[in-house]
Short mmCIF file of C-alpha atoms in Angstrom, two decimals:
data_model
loop_
_atom_site.label_atom_id
_atom_site.label_comp_id
_atom_site.label_asym_id
_atom_site.label_seq_id
_atom_site.Cartn_x
_atom_site.Cartn_y
_atom_site.Cartn_z
CA MET A 24 152.19 -149.76 -51.17
CA ALA A 25 154.49 -148.24 -48.59
CA ARG A 26 156.15 -145.52 -50.63
CA ARG A 27 154.44 -145.73 -53.98
CA ARG A 28 150.92 -146.29 -52.60
CA HIS A 29 149.53 -148.05 -55.65
CA VAL A 30 145.81 -148.61 -56.01
CA ARG A 31 144.24 -151.64 -54.36
CA PRO A 32 140.55 -151.75 -55.36
CA ASN A 33 137.93 -153.08 -53.02
CA THR A 34 135.06 -155.22 -54.30
CA GLY A 35 132.16 -153.79 -52.36
CA ALA A 36 129.29 -152.31 -54.35
CA LEU A 37 125.73 -151.19 -53.85
CA ALA A 38 122.93 -149.96 -56.11
CA TYR A 39 119.35 -148.71 -56.43
CA SER A 40 116.59 -149.21 -58.96
CA THR A 41 113.19 -147.52 -59.19
CA GLU A 42 110.95 -150.36 -60.29
CA PRO A 43 111.18 -154.01 -61.40
CA GLY A 44 112.60 -154.42 -64.88
CA ARG A 45 113.89 -150.86 -65.12
CA THR A 46 117.16 -149.26 -64.13
CA ASP A 47 116.56 -145.58 -64.92
CA ARG A 48 117.25 -143.16 -62.09
CA SER A 49 119.02 -145.89 -60.25
CA GLY A 50 122.05 -145.53 -58.04
CA HIS A 51 125.08 -147.62 -57.26
CA LEU A 52 127.45 -147.28 -54.36
CA ASP A 53 131.00 -148.52 -54.25
CA ASP A 54 134.19 -147.95 -52.36
CA ARG A 55 137.70 -148.28 -53.69
CA PHE A 56 141.23 -147.93 -52.40
CA HIS A 57 143.26 -145.26 -54.12
CA GLY A 58 146.80 -144.16 -53.60
CA GLY A 59 149.63 -142.54 -55.42
CA THR A 60 153.22 -141.46 -55.45
CA CYS A 61 154.14 -138.64 -53.14
CA ASN A 62 157.02 -136.27 -52.70
CA PRO A 63 159.71 -138.08 -50.68
CA SER A 64 159.85 -135.08 -48.37
CA LEU A 65 156.23 -135.75 -47.45
CA PHE A 66 156.87 -139.40 -46.61
CA ARG A 67 158.02 -140.11 -43.10
CA ARG A 68 158.38 -143.41 -41.40
CA ARG A 69 155.85 -143.72 -38.63
CA GLU A 70 157.63 -144.38 -35.38
CA LYS A 71 156.28 -147.00 -33.03
CA GLY A 72 153.52 -145.38 -31.03
CA GLY A 73 153.57 -142.35 -33.33
CA SER A 74 150.56 -140.36 -34.46
CA GLU A 75 148.30 -141.41 -37.33
CA GLU A 76 147.69 -139.41 -40.50
CA PRO A 77 145.71 -136.17 -40.00
CA LEU A 78 141.99 -136.36 -40.73
CA ASP A 79 142.24 -133.84 -43.57
CA HIS A 80 144.54 -136.23 -45.46
CA ALA A 81 142.01 -139.10 -45.68
CA LEU A 82 144.87 -141.59 -45.52
CA GLY A 83 145.00 -144.72 -43.45
CA ARG A 84 147.02 -147.89 -43.15
CA SER A 85 145.42 -151.00 -44.56
CA ARG A 86 146.73 -154.03 -46.42
CA GLY A 87 149.51 -152.67 -48.60
CA GLY A 88 150.26 -149.42 -46.79
CA LEU A 89 148.76 -145.93 -46.87
CA THR A 90 145.54 -145.79 -48.88
CA THR A 91 142.46 -143.66 -49.43
CA LYS A 92 139.00 -145.07 -49.94
CA ILE A 93 136.33 -143.56 -52.20
CA HIS A 94 132.73 -144.32 -51.31
CA MET A 95 130.56 -143.42 -54.30
CA VAL A 96 126.99 -143.76 -55.52
CA CYS A 97 126.02 -143.59 -59.20
CA ASP A 98 122.87 -144.05 -61.26
CA ALA A 99 122.00 -146.93 -63.58
CA ASN A 100 123.91 -145.30 -66.43
CA GLY A 101 127.13 -145.15 -64.44
CA VAL A 102 126.85 -141.42 -63.77
CA PRO A 103 128.31 -140.50 -60.35
CA LEU A 104 125.87 -138.85 -57.96
CA ARG A 105 127.83 -138.40 -54.73
CA PHE A 106 131.06 -139.56 -53.13
CA ILE A 107 132.85 -139.46 -49.79
CA LEU A 108 136.55 -139.92 -49.04
CA SER A 109 137.83 -141.81 -46.03
CA ALA A 110 140.97 -143.47 -44.77
CA GLY A 111 141.80 -146.80 -46.37
CA GLN A 112 141.11 -148.87 -43.28
CA ALA A 113 137.64 -147.36 -42.74
CA SER A 114 134.68 -149.71 -42.70
CA ASP A 115 132.53 -149.75 -45.84
CA ILE A 116 129.22 -150.08 -44.04
CA ALA A 117 129.98 -147.14 -41.74
CA HIS A 118 129.78 -144.72 -44.68
CA ALA A 119 126.80 -146.25 -46.49
CA GLN A 120 124.02 -144.36 -44.72
CA PRO A 121 125.77 -140.95 -44.66
CA LEU A 122 126.40 -141.28 -48.38
CA LEU A 123 122.84 -142.32 -49.19
CA ASP A 124 121.49 -139.39 -47.16
CA GLN A 125 123.30 -136.98 -49.51
CA VAL A 126 121.88 -138.41 -52.74
CA ARG A 127 119.51 -136.29 -54.82
CA ILE A 128 117.88 -137.99 -57.83
CA SER A 129 116.59 -135.48 -60.36
CA GLY A 130 113.64 -136.31 -62.57
CA LYS A 131 110.17 -134.83 -62.79
CA PRO A 132 109.63 -131.13 -62.01
CA GLY A 133 109.73 -130.41 -58.31
CA ARG A 134 111.99 -131.40 -55.46
CA PRO A 135 114.53 -134.11 -56.33
CA ARG A 136 113.93 -137.54 -54.87
CA LYS A 137 116.27 -138.96 -52.25
CA ARG A 138 115.28 -142.62 -52.38
CA SER A 139 114.87 -145.37 -54.94
CA ARG A 140 112.94 -148.59 -54.90
CA TRP A 141 115.85 -151.03 -54.89
CA LEU A 142 119.14 -151.09 -53.02
CA LEU A 143 121.76 -153.52 -54.35
CA ALA A 144 124.87 -154.28 -52.34
CA ASP A 145 127.51 -156.95 -52.04
CA LYS A 146 128.04 -158.94 -48.87
CA GLY A 147 130.32 -156.26 -47.47
CA TYR A 148 127.14 -154.28 -46.76
CA ASP A 149 125.32 -157.14 -45.07
CA ALA A 150 124.26 -155.38 -41.88
CA GLU A 151 120.91 -155.43 -40.15
CA HIS A 152 120.90 -151.69 -39.51
CA LEU A 153 121.30 -151.02 -43.25
CA ARG A 154 118.38 -153.33 -43.98
CA GLN A 155 116.32 -151.49 -41.38
CA TYR A 156 117.34 -148.22 -43.03
CA CYS A 157 115.98 -149.56 -46.33
CA ASP A 158 112.74 -150.62 -44.67
CA ARG A 159 112.32 -147.19 -43.14
CA TYR A 160 112.54 -145.52 -46.56
CA ARG A 161 110.66 -148.28 -48.40
CA MET A 162 113.64 -149.49 -50.39
CA GLN A 163 114.06 -153.16 -51.22
CA PRO A 164 117.55 -154.37 -50.21
CA VAL A 165 119.15 -157.00 -52.45
CA ILE A 166 122.18 -157.98 -50.37
CA PRO A 167 123.75 -161.44 -50.11
CA LEU A 168 124.58 -162.75 -46.66
CA ARG A 169 128.19 -162.86 -45.50
CA ALA A 170 127.74 -166.52 -44.59
CA MET A 171 124.72 -168.73 -44.98
CA PRO A 172 123.51 -169.90 -41.54
CA ARG A 173 123.40 -173.63 -40.95
CA LYS A 174 119.92 -173.37 -39.51
CA PRO A 175 117.25 -171.16 -41.08
CA ARG A 176 116.38 -168.07 -39.14
CA PRO A 177 112.82 -167.77 -37.83
CA GLY A 178 110.35 -166.01 -40.09
CA LEU A 179 110.36 -165.54 -43.85
CA PRO A 180 113.78 -164.93 -45.43
CA ARG A 181 114.38 -161.75 -47.38
CA LEU A 182 114.03 -162.14 -51.13
CA PHE A 183 117.27 -162.11 -53.08
CA ASP A 184 116.74 -161.08 -56.70
CA LEU A 185 119.75 -162.52 -58.53
CA PRO A 186 118.97 -160.90 -61.94
CA LYS A 187 118.65 -157.53 -60.22
CA TYR A 188 121.84 -158.11 -58.25
CA ARG A 189 123.78 -158.65 -61.48
CA GLN A 190 123.15 -155.01 -62.39
CA ARG A 191 125.83 -154.19 -59.85
CA ASN A 192 128.36 -154.49 -62.67
CA ILE A 193 127.41 -150.91 -63.58
CA ILE A 194 129.35 -149.50 -60.65
CA GLU A 195 132.28 -151.79 -61.45
CA ARG A 196 132.47 -150.48 -65.01
CA MET A 197 132.06 -146.91 -63.80
CA PHE A 198 135.05 -147.27 -61.47
CA GLY A 199 137.00 -148.92 -64.26
CA TRP A 200 136.48 -145.81 -66.35
CA LEU A 201 137.21 -143.51 -63.41
CA LYS A 202 140.54 -145.15 -62.71
CA GLU A 203 141.64 -144.63 -66.31
CA ASN A 204 142.17 -141.01 -65.26
CA ARG A 205 145.73 -140.88 -63.97
CA ARG A 206 145.05 -138.43 -61.15
CA ILE A 207 142.35 -140.77 -59.84
CA GLY A 208 144.03 -144.12 -60.36
CA THR A 209 147.12 -142.78 -58.59
CA ARG A 210 146.88 -140.22 -55.84
CA TYR A 211 149.42 -137.40 -55.98
CA ASP A 212 147.67 -135.00 -53.59
CA LYS A 213 148.57 -134.56 -49.96
CA LEU A 214 145.25 -133.12 -48.79
CA ALA A 215 141.93 -134.89 -49.12
CA ARG A 216 140.21 -131.80 -50.53
CA SER A 217 142.74 -131.64 -53.38
CA PHE A 218 142.17 -135.27 -54.26
CA ALA A 219 138.40 -134.75 -53.94
CA ALA A 220 138.66 -131.92 -56.46
CA MET A 221 140.28 -134.30 -58.96
CA VAL A 222 137.55 -136.88 -58.37
CA THR A 223 134.89 -134.18 -58.83
CA LEU A 224 136.46 -133.09 -62.11
CA ALA A 225 136.50 -136.66 -63.42
CA CYS A 226 132.87 -137.13 -62.35
CA SER A 227 131.92 -133.93 -64.17
CA LEU A 228 133.47 -135.25 -67.37
CA ARG A 229 131.54 -138.47 -66.92
CA CYS A 230 128.28 -136.53 -66.59
CA MET A 231 129.02 -134.44 -69.67
CA ARG A 232 129.73 -137.53 -71.74
CA GLN A 233 126.46 -139.07 -70.62
CA TYR A 234 124.11 -136.10 -71.05
CA PHE A 235 125.76 -134.20 -73.92
CA SER A 236 126.57 -135.69 -77.31
CA TYR A 237 129.15 -134.35 -79.74
CA LYS A 238 127.33 -135.98 -82.64
CA THR A 239 125.39 -133.68 -84.96
#
């Protein structure tokens, strides 16, 4: 992924649900590595001790070379709600709370809701501050531990709802569809805002397919 910058997807994912047994108005968060071919004139070998990529490029060096990471949240139907771009080596958990703060869940008349009842995440989001964030907004986190401790921790363990956690496949399928779009699966844009525009366009098409039917 040095010159061609092919996509290397990450496996982290996170989701919401409003009430037990239902997945409407739910959200799912994920982050993926994306890259693409670039003009050879734009590619320069980084000298030892040289500067990193500019912030407005949202490019960073991770396993495989220069990559961009998309942090995204979607509802239970796989409709994207909000996304953030970052450099490929950026931590997943560092962008979880800023992304969740931007979510607006439309529904009944009035102000859109910002929170859901459930928060599903893979072990990449196993952080105590994220669990405290969920407690503060009365969301139930369903997050597996990175490693099971040999000795049980004091107090009652947090409930892990395995059937609910399996709904995380929604975000996986949503990203599978998103990456079928060539400008998303392979990044051709130099600036982050240009790549974000392509992601926004693909998300708009996803929303139109979900909420508008061509059938008569």
